[in-house]
XYZ file of C-alpha atoms in Angstrom:
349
model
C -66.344 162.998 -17.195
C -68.741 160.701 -15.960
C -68.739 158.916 -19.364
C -65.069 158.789 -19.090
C -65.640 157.013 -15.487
C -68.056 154.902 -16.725
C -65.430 153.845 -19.377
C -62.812 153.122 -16.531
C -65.371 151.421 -15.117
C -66.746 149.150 -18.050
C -63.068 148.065 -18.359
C -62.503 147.097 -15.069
C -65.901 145.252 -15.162
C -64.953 143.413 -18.655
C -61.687 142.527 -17.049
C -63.322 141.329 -13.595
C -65.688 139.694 -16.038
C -62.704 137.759 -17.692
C -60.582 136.690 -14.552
C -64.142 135.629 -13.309
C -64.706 133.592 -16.544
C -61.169 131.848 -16.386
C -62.215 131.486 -12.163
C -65.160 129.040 -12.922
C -63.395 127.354 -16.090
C -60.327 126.384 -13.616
C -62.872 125.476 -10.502
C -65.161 123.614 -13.515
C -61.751 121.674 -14.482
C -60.694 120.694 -10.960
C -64.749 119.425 -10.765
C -64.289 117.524 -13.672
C -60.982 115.715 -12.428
C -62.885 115.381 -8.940
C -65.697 113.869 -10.879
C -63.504 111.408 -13.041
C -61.866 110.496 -10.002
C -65.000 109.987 -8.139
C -66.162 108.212 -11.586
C -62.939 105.527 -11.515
C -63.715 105.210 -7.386
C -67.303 104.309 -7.807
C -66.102 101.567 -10.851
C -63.522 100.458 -8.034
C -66.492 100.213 -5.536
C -68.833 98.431 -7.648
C -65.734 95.859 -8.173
C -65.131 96.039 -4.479
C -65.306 92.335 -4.132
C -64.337 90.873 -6.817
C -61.026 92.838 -6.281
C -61.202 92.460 -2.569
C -61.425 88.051 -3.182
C -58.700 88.333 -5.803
C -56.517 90.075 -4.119
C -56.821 88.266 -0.933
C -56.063 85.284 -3.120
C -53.151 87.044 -5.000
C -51.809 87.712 -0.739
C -52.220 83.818 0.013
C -50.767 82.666 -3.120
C -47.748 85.435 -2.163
C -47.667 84.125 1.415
C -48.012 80.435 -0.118
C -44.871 81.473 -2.497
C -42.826 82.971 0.312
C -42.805 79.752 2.176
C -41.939 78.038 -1.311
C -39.476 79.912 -1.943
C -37.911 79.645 1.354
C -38.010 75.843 1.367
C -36.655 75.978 -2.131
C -33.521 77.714 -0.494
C -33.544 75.220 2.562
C -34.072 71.976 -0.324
C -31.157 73.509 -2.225
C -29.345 74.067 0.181
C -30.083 70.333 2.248
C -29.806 68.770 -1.554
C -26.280 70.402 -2.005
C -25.128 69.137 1.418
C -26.556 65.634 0.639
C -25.108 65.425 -3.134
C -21.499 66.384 -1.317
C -22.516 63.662 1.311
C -23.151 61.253 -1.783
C -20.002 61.784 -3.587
C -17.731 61.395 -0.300
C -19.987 58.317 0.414
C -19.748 56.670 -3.653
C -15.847 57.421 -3.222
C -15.871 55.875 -0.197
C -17.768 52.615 -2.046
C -15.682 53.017 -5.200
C -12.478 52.994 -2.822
C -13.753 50.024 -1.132
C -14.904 47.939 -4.783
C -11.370 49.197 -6.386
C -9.622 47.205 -2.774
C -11.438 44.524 -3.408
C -10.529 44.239 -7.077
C -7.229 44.543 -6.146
C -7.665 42.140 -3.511
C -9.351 39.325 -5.524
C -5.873 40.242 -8.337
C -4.060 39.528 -5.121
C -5.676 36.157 -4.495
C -5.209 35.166 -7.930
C -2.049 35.674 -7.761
C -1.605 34.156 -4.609
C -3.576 31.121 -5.766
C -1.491 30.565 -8.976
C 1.446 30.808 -6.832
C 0.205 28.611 -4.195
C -0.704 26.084 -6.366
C 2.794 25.473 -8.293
C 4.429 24.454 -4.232
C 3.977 20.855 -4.830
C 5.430 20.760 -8.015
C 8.095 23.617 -6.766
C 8.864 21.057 -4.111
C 8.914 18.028 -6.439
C 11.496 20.081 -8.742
C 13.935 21.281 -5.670
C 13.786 17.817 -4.365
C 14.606 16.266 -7.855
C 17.358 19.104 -7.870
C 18.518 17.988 -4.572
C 18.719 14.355 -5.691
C 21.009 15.674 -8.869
C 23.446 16.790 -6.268
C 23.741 13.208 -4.665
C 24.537 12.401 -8.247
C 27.013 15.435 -8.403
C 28.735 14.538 -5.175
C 29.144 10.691 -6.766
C 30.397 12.039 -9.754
C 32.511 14.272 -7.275
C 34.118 11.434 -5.762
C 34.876 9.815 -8.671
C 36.533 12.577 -9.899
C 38.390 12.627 -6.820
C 38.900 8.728 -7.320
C 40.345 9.464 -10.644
C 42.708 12.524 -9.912
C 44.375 9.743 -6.745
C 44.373 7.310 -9.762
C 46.400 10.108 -11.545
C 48.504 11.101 -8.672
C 49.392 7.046 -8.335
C 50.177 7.269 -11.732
C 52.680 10.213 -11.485
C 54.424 8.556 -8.371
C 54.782 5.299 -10.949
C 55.854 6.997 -14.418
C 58.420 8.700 -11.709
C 59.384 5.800 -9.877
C 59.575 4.235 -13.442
C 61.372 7.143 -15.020
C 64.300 6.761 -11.527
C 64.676 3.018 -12.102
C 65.351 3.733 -16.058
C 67.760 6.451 -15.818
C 69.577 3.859 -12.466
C 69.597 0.947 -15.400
C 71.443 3.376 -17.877
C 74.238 4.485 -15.701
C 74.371 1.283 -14.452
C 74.738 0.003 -18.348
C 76.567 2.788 -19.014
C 79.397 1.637 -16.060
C 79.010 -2.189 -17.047
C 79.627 -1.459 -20.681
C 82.821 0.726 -19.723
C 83.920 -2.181 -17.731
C 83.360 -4.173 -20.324
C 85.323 -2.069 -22.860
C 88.046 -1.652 -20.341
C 88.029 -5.711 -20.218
C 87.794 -5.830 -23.937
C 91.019 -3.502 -24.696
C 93.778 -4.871 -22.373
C 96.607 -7.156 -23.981
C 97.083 -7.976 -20.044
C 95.277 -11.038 -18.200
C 95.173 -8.537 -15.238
C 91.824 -7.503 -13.855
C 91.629 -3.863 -15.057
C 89.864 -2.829 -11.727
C 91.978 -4.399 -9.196
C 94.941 -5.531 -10.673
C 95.296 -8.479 -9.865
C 96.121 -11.968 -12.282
C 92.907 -13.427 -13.711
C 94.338 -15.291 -16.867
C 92.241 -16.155 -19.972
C 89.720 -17.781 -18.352
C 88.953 -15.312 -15.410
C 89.193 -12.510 -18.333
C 86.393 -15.051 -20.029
C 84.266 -15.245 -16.787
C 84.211 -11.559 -15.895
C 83.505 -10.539 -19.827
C 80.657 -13.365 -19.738
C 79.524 -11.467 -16.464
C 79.390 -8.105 -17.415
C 77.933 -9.485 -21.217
C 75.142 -10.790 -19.222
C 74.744 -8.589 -16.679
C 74.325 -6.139 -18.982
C 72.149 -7.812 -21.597
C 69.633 -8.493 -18.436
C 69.482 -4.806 -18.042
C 69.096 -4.191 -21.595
C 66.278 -6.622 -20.679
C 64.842 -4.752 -18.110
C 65.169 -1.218 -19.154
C 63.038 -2.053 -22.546
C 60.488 -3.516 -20.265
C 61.182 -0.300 -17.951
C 60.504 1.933 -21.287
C 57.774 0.097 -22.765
C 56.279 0.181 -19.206
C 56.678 4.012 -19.263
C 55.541 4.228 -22.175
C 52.233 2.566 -21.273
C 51.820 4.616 -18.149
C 52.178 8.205 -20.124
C 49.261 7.129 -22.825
C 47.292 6.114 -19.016
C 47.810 9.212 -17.881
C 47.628 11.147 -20.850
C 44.123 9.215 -21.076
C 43.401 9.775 -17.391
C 44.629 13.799 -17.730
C 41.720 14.116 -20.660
C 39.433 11.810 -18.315
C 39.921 14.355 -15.237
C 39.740 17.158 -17.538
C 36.302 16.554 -19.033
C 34.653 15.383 -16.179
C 36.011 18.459 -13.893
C 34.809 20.916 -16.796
C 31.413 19.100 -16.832
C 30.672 18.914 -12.959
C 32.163 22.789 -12.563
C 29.503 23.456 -15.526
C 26.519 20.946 -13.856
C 27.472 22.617 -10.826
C 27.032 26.024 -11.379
C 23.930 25.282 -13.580
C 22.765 23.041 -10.565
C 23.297 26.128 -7.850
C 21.032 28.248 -9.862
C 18.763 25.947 -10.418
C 18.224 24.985 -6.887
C 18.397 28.967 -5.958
C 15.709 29.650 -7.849
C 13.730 26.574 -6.989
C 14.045 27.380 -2.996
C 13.282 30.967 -3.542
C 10.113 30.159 -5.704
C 9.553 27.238 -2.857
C 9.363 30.015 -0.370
C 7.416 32.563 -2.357
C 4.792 30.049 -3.242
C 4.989 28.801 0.698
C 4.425 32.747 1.889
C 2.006 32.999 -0.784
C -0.024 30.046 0.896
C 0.359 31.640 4.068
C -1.038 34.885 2.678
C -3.666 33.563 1.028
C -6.240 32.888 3.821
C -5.260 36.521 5.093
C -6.169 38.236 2.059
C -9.374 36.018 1.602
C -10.371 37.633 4.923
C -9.863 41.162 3.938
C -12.249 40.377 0.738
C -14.818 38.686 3.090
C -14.989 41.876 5.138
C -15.192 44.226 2.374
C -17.692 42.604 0.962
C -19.538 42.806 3.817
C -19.206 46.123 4.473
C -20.599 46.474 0.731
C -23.211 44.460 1.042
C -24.127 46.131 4.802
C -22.966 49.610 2.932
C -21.833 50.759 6.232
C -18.527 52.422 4.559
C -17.993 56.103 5.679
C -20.335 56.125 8.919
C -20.302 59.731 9.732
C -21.349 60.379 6.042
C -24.323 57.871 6.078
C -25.426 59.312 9.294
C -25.444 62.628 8.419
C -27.260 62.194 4.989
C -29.848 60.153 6.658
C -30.309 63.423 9.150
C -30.411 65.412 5.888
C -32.997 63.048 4.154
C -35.268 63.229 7.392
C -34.850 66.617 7.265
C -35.415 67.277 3.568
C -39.137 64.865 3.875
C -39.690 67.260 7.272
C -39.547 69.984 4.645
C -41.748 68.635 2.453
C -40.747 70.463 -0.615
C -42.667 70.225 -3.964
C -41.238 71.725 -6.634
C -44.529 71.057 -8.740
C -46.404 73.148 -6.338
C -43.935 76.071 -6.054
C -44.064 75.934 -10.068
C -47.693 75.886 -9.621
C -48.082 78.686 -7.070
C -45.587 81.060 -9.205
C -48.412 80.561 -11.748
C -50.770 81.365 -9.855
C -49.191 84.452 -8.425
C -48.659 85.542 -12.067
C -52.308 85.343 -12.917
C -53.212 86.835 -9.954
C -51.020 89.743 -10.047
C -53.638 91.787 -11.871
C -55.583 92.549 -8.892
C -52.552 93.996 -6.408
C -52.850 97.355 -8.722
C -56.797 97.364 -8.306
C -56.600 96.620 -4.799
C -54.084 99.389 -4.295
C -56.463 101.907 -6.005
C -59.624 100.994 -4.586
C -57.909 101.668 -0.848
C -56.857 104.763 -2.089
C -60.709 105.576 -3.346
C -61.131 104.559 0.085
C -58.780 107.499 1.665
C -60.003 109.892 -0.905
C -63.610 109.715 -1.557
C -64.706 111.828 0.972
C -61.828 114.741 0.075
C -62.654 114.192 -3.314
C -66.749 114.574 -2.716
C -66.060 117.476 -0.762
């Protein structure tokens, strides 16, 4: 029996034994890690200020590239504003330099209009001397249609007197017939006695009375005659010369249309001229001056005083982010060497 308990007992001893043995192998573990750890802390301390300076410049090259950065965003931005400012202030210019091209093509113009006025003038006043001419030419036209007319009232007159000679032959010749063909020495008219020689008298009479109008009615006729070929000549006369002043005429009234409405354009063209050479004079001052778009140019000097207030470099901002990246390797150290600092003293004890 007391074998038997000492058998119990042996076990629970070996087992005790055991639990005891894995006891120190777990506390000599966790005294291992709190030895490496103590290990790594006293390699942090010995580096202590070498980490310590590099971090503290990693921290002032972060600090540096904070402010960088944030004048980056203010130079971008201010640069942004002042390209915008730029653009509106080059359209402004380019507006200005595309008036004044179209201002000096103006004056040209003006110029080559201007200068054709005195021969513009010359022309209308030639023109105007071509209708003196006209209005001669007018009135000799007139001259010849009276001539005409005067004509007319003679071939007429003429043309009365001949057919007044014919009856009148006509009445003289039956009187003469009449004569001619009686047996009787009576006067075939009146009745009364004539005889042979009364008969002989009044025959001789009407004989010459009417060879006289014979006489006169050729030289009637061949008068006539004469005064149609006039007036036939006269008609083609009148004719030409009212077809060739209606066409000189109307070429005439365009002529001196156009003339006194280039005359005027070339006269408001002079007049104009001056004006527009004062609108180039001030443009090209206000090129020269560049004082175009004033509340533009104000504000992007504001912006430019602003932007050297700032005081941007983007070479040092490249620069410090270099920096910052070579110095990044102590912001790990430094964060484990202030927890060796915390910990030490836990980790000792």
């Amino acid at each position: 029996e007391s074998l038997e308990y000492k058998k119990i007992q042996l076990v629970q001893m070996e087992e005790h034994i055991a639990d005891t043995e894995r006891a120190a192998k777990h506390w000599n573990e966790q005294i291992g890690q709190h030895q490496s750890r103590l290990n790594s802390y006293e390699q942090l301390f010995a580096q202590r200020a070498a980490i310590e300076e590099g971090y503290a410049r990693f921290a002032e090259a972060k600090k540096l590239l904070d402010t960088l950065n944030q004048k980056s965003r203010q130079s971008s931005a201010l640069n942004d504003r002042k390209h915008r400012l730029e653009m509106a202030i080059a359209r402004a210019g380019q507006e200005l330099v595309s008036e004044h091209r179209l201002i000096q093509s103006k004056i040209s113009d003006l110029e080559s209009a201007s200068q054709k006025l005195p021969s513009l003038r010359q022309e209308l006043h030639q023109a105007q001397a071509e209708w003196q001419k006209l209005s001669e030419q007018e009135e000799l036209l007139q001259k010849k249609r009276q001539a005409r007319q005067d004509l007319r009232a003679k071939v007429n007159q003429l043309e009365s007197t001949i057919t007044q000679l014919k009856k009148e032959m006509a009445e003289t010749g039956e009187k003469l017939h009449l004569l001619l063909t009686r047996e009787e020495t009576r006067c075939p008219l009146c009745e009364s006695e004539l005889g042979k020689e009364g008969l002989s008298l009044i025959e001789k009479k009407y004989t010459d009375e009417k060879s006289r109008k014979s006489e006169a009615l050729k030289a009637n006729e061949a008068e006539l005659a004469r005064l149609h070929m006039e007036v036939k000549a006269l008609d083609g006369e009148t004719s030409n010369l009212e077809r060739r002043l209606n066409q000189e005429r109307g070429s005439l009234q365009s002529k001196t249309s156009l003339l006194s409405a280039q005359v005027t354009e070339a006269e408001e063209a002079a007049g104009r001229l001056e004006e527009e050479k004062g609108k180039l004079a001030e443009i090209e001052q206000h090129l020269a001056k560049r004082d175009f778009a004033p509340a533009e140019q104000s504000a992007l000097v504001d912006i430019e005083v602003a932007l050297a207030g700032l005081a941007y470099d983007q070479r040092q901002h490249e620069e410090a982010q270099q920096l910052l990246s070579s110095l990044e390797q102590y912001e790990s150290p430094k964060r484990q060497l202030e927890e060796a600092d915390r910990s030490v003293n836990q980790e000792r004890e």
